[in-house]
Coordinates of N, CA and C and ligand atoms in Angstrom, one line a residue:
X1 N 2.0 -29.8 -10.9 CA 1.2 -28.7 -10.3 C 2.2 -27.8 -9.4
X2 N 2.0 -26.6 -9.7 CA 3.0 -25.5 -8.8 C 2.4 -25.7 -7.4
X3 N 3.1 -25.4 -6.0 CA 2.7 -25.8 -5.2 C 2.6 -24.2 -4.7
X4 N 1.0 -23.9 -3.9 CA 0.9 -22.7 -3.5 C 1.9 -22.0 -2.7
X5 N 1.7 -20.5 -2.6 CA 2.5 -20.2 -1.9 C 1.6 -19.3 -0.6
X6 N 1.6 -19.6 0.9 CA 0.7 -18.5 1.4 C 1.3 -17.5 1.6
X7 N -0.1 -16.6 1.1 CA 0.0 -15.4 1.3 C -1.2 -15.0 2.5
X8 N -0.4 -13.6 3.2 CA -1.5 -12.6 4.2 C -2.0 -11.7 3.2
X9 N -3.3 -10.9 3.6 CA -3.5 -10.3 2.6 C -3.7 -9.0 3.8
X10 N -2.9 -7.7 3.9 CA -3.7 -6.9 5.0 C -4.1 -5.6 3.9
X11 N -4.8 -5.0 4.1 CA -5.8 -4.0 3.5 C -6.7 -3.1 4.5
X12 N -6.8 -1.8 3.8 CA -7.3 -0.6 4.8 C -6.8 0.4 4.1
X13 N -7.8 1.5 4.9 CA -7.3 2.6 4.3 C -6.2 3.5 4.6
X14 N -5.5 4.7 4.2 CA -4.6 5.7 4.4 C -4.1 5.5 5.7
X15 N -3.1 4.8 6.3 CA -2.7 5.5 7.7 C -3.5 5.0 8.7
X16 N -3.6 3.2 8.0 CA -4.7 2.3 9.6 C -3.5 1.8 10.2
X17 N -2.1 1.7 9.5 CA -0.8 1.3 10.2 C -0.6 0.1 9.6
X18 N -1.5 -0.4 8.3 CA -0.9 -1.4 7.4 C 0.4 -1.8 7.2
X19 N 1.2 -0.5 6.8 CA 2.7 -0.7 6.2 C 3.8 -1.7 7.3
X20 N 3.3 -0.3 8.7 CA 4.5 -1.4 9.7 C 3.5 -2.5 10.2
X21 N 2.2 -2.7 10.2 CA 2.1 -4.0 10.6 C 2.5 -5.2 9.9
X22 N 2.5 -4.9 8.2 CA 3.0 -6.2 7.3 C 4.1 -6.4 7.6
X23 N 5.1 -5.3 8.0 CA 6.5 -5.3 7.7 C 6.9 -6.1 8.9
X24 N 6.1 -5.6 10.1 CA 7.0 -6.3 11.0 C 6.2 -8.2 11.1
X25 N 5.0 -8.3 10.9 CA 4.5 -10.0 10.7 C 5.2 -10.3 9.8
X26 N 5.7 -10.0 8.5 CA 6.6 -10.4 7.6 C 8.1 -10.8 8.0
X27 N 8.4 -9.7 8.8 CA 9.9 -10.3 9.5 C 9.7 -11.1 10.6
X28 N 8.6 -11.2 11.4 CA 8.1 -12.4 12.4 C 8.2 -13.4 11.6
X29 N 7.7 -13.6 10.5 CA 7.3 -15.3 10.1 C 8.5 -15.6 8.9
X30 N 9.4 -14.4 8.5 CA 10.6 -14.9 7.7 C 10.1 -14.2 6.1
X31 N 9.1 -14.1 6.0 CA 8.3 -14.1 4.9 C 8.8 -12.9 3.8
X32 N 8.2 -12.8 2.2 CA 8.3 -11.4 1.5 C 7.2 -10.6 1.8
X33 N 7.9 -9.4 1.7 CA 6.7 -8.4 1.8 C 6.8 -7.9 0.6
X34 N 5.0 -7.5 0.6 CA 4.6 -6.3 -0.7 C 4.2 -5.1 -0.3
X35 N 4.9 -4.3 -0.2 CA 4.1 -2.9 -0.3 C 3.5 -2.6 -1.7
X36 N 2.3 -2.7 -1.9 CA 1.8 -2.4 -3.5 C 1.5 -1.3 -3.4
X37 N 1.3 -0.3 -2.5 CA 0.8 1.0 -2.3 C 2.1 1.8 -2.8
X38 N 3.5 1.1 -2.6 CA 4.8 1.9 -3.4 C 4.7 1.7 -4.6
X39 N 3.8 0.7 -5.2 CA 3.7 0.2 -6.9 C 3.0 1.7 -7.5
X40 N 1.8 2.0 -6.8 CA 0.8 2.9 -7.2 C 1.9 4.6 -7.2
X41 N 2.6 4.2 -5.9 CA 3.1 5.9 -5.6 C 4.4 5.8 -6.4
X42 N 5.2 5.0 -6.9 CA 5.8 5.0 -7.8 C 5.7 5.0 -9.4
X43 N 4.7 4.7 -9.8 CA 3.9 4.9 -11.2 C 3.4 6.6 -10.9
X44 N 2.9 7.2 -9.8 CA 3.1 8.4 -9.6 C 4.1 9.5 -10.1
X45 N 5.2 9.0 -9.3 CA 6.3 10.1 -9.0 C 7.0 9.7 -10.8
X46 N 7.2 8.7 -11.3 CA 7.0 8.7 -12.2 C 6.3 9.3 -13.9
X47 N 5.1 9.6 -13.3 CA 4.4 10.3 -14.3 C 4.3 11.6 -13.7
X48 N 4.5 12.4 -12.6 CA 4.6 13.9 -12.2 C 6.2 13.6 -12.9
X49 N 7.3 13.4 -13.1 CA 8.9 13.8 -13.4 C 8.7 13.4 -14.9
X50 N 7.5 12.9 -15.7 CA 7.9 12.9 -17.0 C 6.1 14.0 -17.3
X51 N 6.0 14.8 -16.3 CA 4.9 15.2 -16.8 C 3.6 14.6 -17.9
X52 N 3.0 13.7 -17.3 CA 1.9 12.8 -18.0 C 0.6 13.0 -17.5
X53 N -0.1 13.4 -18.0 CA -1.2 13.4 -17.9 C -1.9 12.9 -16.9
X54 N -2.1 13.4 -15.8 CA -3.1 12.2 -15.0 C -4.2 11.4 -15.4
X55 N -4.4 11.8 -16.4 CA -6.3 11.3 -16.7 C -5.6 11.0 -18.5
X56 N -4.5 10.3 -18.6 CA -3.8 10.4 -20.4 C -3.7 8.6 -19.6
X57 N -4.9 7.9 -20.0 CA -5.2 6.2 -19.6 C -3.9 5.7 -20.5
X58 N -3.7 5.8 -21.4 CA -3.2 4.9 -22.4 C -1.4 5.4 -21.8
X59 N -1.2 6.6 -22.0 CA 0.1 6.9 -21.4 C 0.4 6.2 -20.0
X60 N -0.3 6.3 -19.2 CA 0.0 6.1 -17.6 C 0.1 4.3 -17.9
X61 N -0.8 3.8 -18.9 CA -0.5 2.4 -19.0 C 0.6 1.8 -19.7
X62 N 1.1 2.6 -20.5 CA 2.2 2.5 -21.2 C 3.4 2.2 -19.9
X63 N 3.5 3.5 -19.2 CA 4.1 3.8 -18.1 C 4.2 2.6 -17.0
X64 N 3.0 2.0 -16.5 CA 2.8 0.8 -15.7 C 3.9 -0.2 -15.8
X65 N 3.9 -0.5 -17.4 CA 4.1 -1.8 -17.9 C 5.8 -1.6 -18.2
X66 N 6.3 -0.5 -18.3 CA 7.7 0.2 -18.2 C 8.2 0.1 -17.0
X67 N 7.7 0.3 -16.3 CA 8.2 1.1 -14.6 C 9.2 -0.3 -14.3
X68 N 10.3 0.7 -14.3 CA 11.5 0.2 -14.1 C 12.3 0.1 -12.5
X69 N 11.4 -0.7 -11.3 CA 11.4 -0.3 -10.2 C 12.3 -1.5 -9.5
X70 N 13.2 -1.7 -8.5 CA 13.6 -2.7 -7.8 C 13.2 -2.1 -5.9
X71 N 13.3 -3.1 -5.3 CA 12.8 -3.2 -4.0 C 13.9 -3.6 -3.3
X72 N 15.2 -3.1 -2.3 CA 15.9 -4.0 -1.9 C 15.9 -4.0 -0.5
X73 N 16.0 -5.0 0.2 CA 15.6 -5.4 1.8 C 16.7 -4.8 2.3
X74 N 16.7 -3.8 3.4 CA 17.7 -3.5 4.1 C 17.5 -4.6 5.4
X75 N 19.0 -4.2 6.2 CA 18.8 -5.0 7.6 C 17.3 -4.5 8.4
X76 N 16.5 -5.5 9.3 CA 15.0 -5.0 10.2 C 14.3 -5.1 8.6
X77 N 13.3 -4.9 9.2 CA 12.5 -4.6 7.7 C 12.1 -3.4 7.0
X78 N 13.7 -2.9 7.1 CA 14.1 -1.8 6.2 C 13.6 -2.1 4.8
X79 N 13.3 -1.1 3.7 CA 13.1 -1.5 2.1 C 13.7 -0.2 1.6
X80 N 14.9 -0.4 0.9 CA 15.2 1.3 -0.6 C 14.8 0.7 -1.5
X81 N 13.9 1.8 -1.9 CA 13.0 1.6 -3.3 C 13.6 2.6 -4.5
X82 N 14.0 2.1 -5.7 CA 14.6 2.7 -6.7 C 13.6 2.6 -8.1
X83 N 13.7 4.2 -8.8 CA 13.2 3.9 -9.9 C 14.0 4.5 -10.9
X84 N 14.3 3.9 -11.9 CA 15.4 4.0 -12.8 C 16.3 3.9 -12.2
X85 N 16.8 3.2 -11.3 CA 18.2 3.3 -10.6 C 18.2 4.6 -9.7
X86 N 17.5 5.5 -9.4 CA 17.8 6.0 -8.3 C 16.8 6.4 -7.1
X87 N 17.4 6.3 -5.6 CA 16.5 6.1 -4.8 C 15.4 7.1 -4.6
X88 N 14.6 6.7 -4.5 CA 13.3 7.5 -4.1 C 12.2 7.1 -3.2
X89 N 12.9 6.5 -2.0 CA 12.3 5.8 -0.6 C 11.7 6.7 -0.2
X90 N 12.6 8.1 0.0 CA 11.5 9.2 1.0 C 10.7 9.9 -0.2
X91 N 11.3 10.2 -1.3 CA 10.4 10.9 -2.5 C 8.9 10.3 -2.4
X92 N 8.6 9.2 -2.5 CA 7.5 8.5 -2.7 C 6.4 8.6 -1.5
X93 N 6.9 8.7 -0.1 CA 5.7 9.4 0.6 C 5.4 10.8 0.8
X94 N 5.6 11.6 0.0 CA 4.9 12.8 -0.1 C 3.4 12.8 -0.3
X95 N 2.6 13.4 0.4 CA 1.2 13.1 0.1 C 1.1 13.9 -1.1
X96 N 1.5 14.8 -2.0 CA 1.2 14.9 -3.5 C 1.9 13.2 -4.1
X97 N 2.2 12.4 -3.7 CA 2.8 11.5 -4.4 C 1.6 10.6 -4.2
X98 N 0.9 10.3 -2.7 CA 0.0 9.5 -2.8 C -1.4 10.1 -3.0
X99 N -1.7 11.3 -3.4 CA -3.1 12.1 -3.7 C -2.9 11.6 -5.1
X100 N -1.7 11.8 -6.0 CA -1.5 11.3 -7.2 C -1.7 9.8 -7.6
X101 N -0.8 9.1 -7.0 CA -0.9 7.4 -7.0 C -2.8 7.3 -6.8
X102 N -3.1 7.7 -5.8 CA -4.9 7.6 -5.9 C -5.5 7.8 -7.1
X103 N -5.2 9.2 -7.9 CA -6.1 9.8 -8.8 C -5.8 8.2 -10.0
X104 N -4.5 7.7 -10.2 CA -4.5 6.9 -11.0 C -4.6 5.2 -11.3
X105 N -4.7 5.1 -9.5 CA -5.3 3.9 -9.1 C -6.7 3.5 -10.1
X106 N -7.4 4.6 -10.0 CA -8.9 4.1 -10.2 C -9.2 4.1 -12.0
X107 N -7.3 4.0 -12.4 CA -7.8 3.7 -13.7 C -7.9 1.9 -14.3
X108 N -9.1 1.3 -14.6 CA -8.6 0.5 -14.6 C -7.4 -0.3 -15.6
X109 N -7.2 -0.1 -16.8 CA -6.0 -0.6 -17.6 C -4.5 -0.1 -16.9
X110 N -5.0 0.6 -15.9 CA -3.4 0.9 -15.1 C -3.5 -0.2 -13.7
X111 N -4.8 -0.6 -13.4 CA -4.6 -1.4 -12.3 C -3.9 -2.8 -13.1
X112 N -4.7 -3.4 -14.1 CA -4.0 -4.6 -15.0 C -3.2 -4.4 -15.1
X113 N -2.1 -3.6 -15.8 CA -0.9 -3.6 -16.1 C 0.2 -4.0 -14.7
X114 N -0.5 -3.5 -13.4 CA 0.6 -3.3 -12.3 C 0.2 -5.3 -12.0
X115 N -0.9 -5.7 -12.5 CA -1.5 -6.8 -11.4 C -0.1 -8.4 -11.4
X116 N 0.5 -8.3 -12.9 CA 1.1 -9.8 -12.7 C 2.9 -9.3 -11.5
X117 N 2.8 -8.0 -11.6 CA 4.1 -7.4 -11.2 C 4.0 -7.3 -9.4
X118 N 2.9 -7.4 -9.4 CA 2.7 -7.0 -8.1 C 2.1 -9.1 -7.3
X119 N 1.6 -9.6 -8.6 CA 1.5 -11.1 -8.0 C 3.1 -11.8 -8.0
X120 N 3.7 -11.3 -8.7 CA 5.4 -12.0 -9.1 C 6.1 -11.9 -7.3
X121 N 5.6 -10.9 -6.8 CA 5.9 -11.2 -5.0 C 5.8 -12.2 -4.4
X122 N 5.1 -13.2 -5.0 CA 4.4 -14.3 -4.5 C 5.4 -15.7 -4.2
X123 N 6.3 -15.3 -3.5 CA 7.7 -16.5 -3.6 C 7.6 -17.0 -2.1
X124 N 8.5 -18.4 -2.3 CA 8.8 -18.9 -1.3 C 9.6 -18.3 -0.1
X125 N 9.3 -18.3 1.4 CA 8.2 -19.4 1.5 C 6.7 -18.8 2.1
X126 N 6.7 -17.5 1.8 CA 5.4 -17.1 2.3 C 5.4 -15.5 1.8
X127 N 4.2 -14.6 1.5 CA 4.4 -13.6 1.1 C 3.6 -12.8 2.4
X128 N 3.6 -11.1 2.5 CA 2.4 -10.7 3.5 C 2.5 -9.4 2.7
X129 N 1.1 -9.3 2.1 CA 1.0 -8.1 1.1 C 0.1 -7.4 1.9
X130 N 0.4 -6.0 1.5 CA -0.6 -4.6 2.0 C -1.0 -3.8 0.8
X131 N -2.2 -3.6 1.4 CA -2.6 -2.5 0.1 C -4.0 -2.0 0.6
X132 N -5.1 -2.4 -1.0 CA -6.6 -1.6 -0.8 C -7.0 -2.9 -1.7
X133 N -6.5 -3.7 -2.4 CA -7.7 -5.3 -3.3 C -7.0 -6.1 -3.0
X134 N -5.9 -6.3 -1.7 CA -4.8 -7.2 -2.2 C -5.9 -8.9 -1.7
X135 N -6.8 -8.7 -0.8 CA -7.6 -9.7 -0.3 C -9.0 -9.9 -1.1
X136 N -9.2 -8.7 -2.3 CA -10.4 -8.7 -2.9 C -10.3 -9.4 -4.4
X137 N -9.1 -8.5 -4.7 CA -8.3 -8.9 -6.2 C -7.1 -9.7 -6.6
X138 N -5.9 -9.2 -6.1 CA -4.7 -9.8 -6.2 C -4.2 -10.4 -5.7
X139 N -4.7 -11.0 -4.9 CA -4.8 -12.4 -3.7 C -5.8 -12.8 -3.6
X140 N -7.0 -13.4 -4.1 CA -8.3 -12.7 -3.9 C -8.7 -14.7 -3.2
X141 N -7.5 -15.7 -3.0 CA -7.6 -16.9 -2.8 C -6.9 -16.8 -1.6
X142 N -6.3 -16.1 -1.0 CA -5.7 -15.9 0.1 C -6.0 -16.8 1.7
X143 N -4.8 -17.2 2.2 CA -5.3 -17.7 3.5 C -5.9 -17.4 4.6
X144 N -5.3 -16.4 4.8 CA -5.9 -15.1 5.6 C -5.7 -13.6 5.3
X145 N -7.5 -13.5 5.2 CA -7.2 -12.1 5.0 C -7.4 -11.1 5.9
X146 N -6.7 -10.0 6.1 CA -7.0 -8.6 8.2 C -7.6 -7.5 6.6
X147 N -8.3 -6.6 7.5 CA -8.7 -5.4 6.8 C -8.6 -4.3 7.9
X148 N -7.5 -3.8 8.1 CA -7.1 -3.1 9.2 C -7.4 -1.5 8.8
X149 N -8.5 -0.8 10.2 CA -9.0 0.3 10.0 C -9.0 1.0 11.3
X150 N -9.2 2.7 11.0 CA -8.8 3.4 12.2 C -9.7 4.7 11.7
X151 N -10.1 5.3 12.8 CA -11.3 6.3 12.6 C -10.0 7.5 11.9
X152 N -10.6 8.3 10.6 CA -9.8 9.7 9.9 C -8.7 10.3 10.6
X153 N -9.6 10.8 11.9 CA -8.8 11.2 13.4 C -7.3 11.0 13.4
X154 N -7.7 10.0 13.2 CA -6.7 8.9 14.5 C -5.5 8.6 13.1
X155 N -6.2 8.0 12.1 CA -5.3 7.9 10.7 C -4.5 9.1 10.8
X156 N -5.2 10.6 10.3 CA -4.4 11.8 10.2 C -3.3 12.1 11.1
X157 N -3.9 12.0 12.2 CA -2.4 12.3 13.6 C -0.8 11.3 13.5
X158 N -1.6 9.9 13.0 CA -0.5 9.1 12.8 C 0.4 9.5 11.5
X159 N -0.1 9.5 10.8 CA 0.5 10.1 9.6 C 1.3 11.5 9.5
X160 N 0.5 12.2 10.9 CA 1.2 14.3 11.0 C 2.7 13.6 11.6
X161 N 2.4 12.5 12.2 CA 3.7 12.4 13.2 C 4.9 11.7 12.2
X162 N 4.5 11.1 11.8 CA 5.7 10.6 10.9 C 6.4 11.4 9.7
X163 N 5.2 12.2 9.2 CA 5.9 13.0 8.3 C 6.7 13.7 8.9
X164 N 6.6 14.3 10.5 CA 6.9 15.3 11.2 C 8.2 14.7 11.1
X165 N 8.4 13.9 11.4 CA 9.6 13.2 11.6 C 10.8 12.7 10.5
X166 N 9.7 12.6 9.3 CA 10.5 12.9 8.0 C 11.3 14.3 8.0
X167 N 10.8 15.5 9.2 CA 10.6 16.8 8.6 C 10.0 17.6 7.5
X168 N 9.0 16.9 7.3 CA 8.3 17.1 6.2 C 7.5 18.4 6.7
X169 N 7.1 19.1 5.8 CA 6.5 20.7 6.5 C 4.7 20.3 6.3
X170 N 4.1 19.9 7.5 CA 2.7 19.5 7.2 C 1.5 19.4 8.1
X171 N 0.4 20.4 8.2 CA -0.6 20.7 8.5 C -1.7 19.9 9.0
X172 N -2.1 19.6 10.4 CA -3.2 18.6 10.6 C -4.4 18.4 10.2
X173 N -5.4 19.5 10.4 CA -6.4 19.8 9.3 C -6.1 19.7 8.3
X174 N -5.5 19.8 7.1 CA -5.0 19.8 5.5 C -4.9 18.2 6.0
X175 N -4.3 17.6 6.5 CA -3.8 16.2 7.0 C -5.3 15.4 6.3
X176 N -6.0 15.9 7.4 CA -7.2 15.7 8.0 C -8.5 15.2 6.3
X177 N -8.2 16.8 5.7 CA -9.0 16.7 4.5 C -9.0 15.8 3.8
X178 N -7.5 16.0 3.5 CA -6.5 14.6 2.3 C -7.1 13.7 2.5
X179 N -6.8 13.2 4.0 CA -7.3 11.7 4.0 C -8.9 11.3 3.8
X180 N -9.7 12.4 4.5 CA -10.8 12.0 3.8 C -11.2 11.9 2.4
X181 N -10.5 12.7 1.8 CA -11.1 12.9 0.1 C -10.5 11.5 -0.3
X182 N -9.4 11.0 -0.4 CA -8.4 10.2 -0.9 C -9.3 8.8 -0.1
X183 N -10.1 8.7 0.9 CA -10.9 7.6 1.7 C -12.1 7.7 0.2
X184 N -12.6 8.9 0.1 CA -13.6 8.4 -0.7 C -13.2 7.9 -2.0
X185 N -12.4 8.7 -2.4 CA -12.2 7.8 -4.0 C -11.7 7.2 -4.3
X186 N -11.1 6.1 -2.9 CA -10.7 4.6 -2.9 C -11.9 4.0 -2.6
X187 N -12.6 4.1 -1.7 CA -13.8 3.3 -1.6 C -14.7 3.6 -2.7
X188 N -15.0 4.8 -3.1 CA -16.6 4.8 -4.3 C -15.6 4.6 -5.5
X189 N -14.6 4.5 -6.1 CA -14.0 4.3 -7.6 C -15.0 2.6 -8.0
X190 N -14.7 2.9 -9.3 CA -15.7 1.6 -10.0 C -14.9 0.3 -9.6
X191 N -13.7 0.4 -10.1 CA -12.3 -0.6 -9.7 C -11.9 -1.0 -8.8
X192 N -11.7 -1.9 -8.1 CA -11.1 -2.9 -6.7 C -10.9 -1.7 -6.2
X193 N -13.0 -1.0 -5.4 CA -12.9 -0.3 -4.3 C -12.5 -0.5 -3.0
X194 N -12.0 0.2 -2.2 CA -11.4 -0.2 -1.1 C -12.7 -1.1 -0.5
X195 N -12.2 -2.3 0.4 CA -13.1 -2.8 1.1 C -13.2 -4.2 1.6
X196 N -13.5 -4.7 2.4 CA -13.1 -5.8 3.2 C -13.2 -6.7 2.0
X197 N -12.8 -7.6 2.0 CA -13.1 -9.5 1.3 C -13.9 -10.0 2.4
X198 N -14.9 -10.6 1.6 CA -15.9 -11.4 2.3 C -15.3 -12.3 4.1
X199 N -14.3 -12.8 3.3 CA -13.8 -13.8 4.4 C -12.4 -13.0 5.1
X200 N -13.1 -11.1 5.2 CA -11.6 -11.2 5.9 C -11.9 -10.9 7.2
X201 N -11.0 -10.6 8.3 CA -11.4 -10.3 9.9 C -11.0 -9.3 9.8
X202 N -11.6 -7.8 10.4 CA -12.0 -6.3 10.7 C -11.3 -5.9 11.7
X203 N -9.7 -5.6 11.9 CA -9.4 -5.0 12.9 C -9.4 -3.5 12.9
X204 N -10.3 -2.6 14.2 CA -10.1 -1.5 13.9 C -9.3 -0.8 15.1
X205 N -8.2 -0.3 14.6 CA -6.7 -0.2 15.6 C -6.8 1.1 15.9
X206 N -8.1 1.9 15.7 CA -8.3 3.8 16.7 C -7.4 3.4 18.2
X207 N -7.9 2.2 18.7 CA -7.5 2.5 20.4 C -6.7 1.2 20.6
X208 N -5.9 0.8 19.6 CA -5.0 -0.4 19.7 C -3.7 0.0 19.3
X209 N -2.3 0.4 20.0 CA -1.0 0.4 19.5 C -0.7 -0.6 18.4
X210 N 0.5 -1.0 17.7 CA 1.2 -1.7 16.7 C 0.9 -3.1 17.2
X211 N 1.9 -3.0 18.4 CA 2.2 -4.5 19.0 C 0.8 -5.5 19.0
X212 N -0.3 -4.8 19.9 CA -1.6 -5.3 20.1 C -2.2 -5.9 18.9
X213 N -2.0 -4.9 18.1 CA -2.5 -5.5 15.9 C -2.0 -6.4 15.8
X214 N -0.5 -6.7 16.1 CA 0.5 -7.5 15.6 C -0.2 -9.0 16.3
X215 N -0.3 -8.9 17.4 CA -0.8 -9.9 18.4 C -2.1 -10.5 17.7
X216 N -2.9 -9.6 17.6 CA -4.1 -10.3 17.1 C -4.2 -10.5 15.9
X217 N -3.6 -10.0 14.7 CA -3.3 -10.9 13.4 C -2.2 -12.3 13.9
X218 N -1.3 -12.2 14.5 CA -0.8 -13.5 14.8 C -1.7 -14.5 15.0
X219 N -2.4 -14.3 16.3 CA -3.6 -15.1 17.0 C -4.6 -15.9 15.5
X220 N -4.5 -14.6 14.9 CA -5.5 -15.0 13.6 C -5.4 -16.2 12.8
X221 N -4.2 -15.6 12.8 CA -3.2 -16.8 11.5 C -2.9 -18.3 12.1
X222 N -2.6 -18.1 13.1 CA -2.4 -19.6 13.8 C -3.8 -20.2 13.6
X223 N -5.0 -19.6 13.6 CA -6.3 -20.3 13.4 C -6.4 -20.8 11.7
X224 N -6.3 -20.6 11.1 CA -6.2 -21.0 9.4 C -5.3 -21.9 9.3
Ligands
LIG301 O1 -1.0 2.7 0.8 P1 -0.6 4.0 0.1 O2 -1.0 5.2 0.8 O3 0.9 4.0 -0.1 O4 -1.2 4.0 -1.4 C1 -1.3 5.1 -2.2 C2 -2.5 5.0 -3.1 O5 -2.4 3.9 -4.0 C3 -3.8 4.7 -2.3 O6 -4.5 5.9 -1.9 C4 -4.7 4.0 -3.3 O7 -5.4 4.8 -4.2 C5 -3.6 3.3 -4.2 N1 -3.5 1.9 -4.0 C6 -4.5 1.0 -4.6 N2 -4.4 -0.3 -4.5 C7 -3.4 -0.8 -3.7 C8 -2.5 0.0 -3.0 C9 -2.6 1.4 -3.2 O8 -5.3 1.5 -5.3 N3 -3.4 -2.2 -3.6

């Protein structure tokens, strides 16, 4: 018998502060991290540089099952993400990159294709994955699962500031829209819509810093 491996499963939408909360409980507990949301935005940037169809199912799945991607850990829980061998860490958060990665999420023979690539994270001695099914679908037996959320607001401003800081040239209202449109057609798509796992706990981090999240997913975990 293979002997399990635990996984965290954290999940939410656009900009609830998912990414650095996995990143940094994953370097607290030693653990791998999944960013699957770079699976999606890299099958993106992907199919915009070979011009593919967004709505061409059979191509984008073709594409899935090709995507020729490595992940490598820098020192802190730094990650350069490469596709075809070259980097494309900052290319991949462009919000045309993740308006796109959305439009193609909700196909489903593109979600199959990404699902055993995105379970193969699952190594010793513990994994902490982020996404939108990772506690519904692709973890869906998980130890503990957080579903970490934050009012549009409060998501958009976090997100203006970082891109700001990318230098990225970008607009709070436009901010503002994105994330709502890109909220709906993760939650109403037919396919592992966005949304809690029965057994998961609801942090909503509008009026909670990083650390404070970090604290009470810890607290969590020690209970399981
Ligand atoms: O989390 P991030 O913004 O990087 O994800 C980009 C898009 O990829 C999301 O809007 C969502 O549509 C899709 N996604 C998904 N399932 C995941 C992770 C991301 O459908 N597990």
């Amino acid at each position: 018998m293979t002997k399990e491996i635990p996984v965290i499963t954290i999940d939410g939408p656009s900009g609830a502060g998912k990414g650095s909360v996995a990143a940094i409980i994953a370097e607290k507990l030693g653990w791998n991290l999944l960013d699957s949301g770079a699976i999606y935005r890299l099958l993106a940037l992907s199919a915009i540089k070979k011009n593919i169809d967004f709505e061409n199912s059979e191509l984008l799945t073709e594409e899935a099952k090709r995507l020729n991607v490595e992940f490598i850990p820098q020192k802190g829980s730094e990650i350069r993400i490469l596709l075809d061998g070259e980097d494309v860490t900052g290319e991949i958060r462009t919000e045309k990159c993740g308006n796109t990665a959305s439009k193609i999420a909700a196909i489903l023979p593109v979600r199959d294709a990404l699902l055993q690539r995105q379970r193969d994270f699952a190594k010793e001695p513990g994994l902490v994955a982020d996404g939108r099914d990772m506690g519904t679908v692709v973890f869906s037996s998980a130890a503990a699962k957080i579903f970490l959320t934050a009012s549009a607001e409060e998501r958009a401003k976090r997100r203006y500031k970082q891109l700001k800081q990318k230098e990225f040239n970008v607009n709070l209202a436009a901010l503002v829209k994105e994330i709502e449109e890109r909220d709906l057609r993760d939650t109403t798509r037919k396919v592992a819509p966005l949304k809690p796992a029965e057994d998961a706990i609801v942090i909503d981090s509008s009026n909670l810093d990083i650390d404070q999240v970090v604290q009470q997913i810890m607290q969590h975990i020690d209970l399981v």
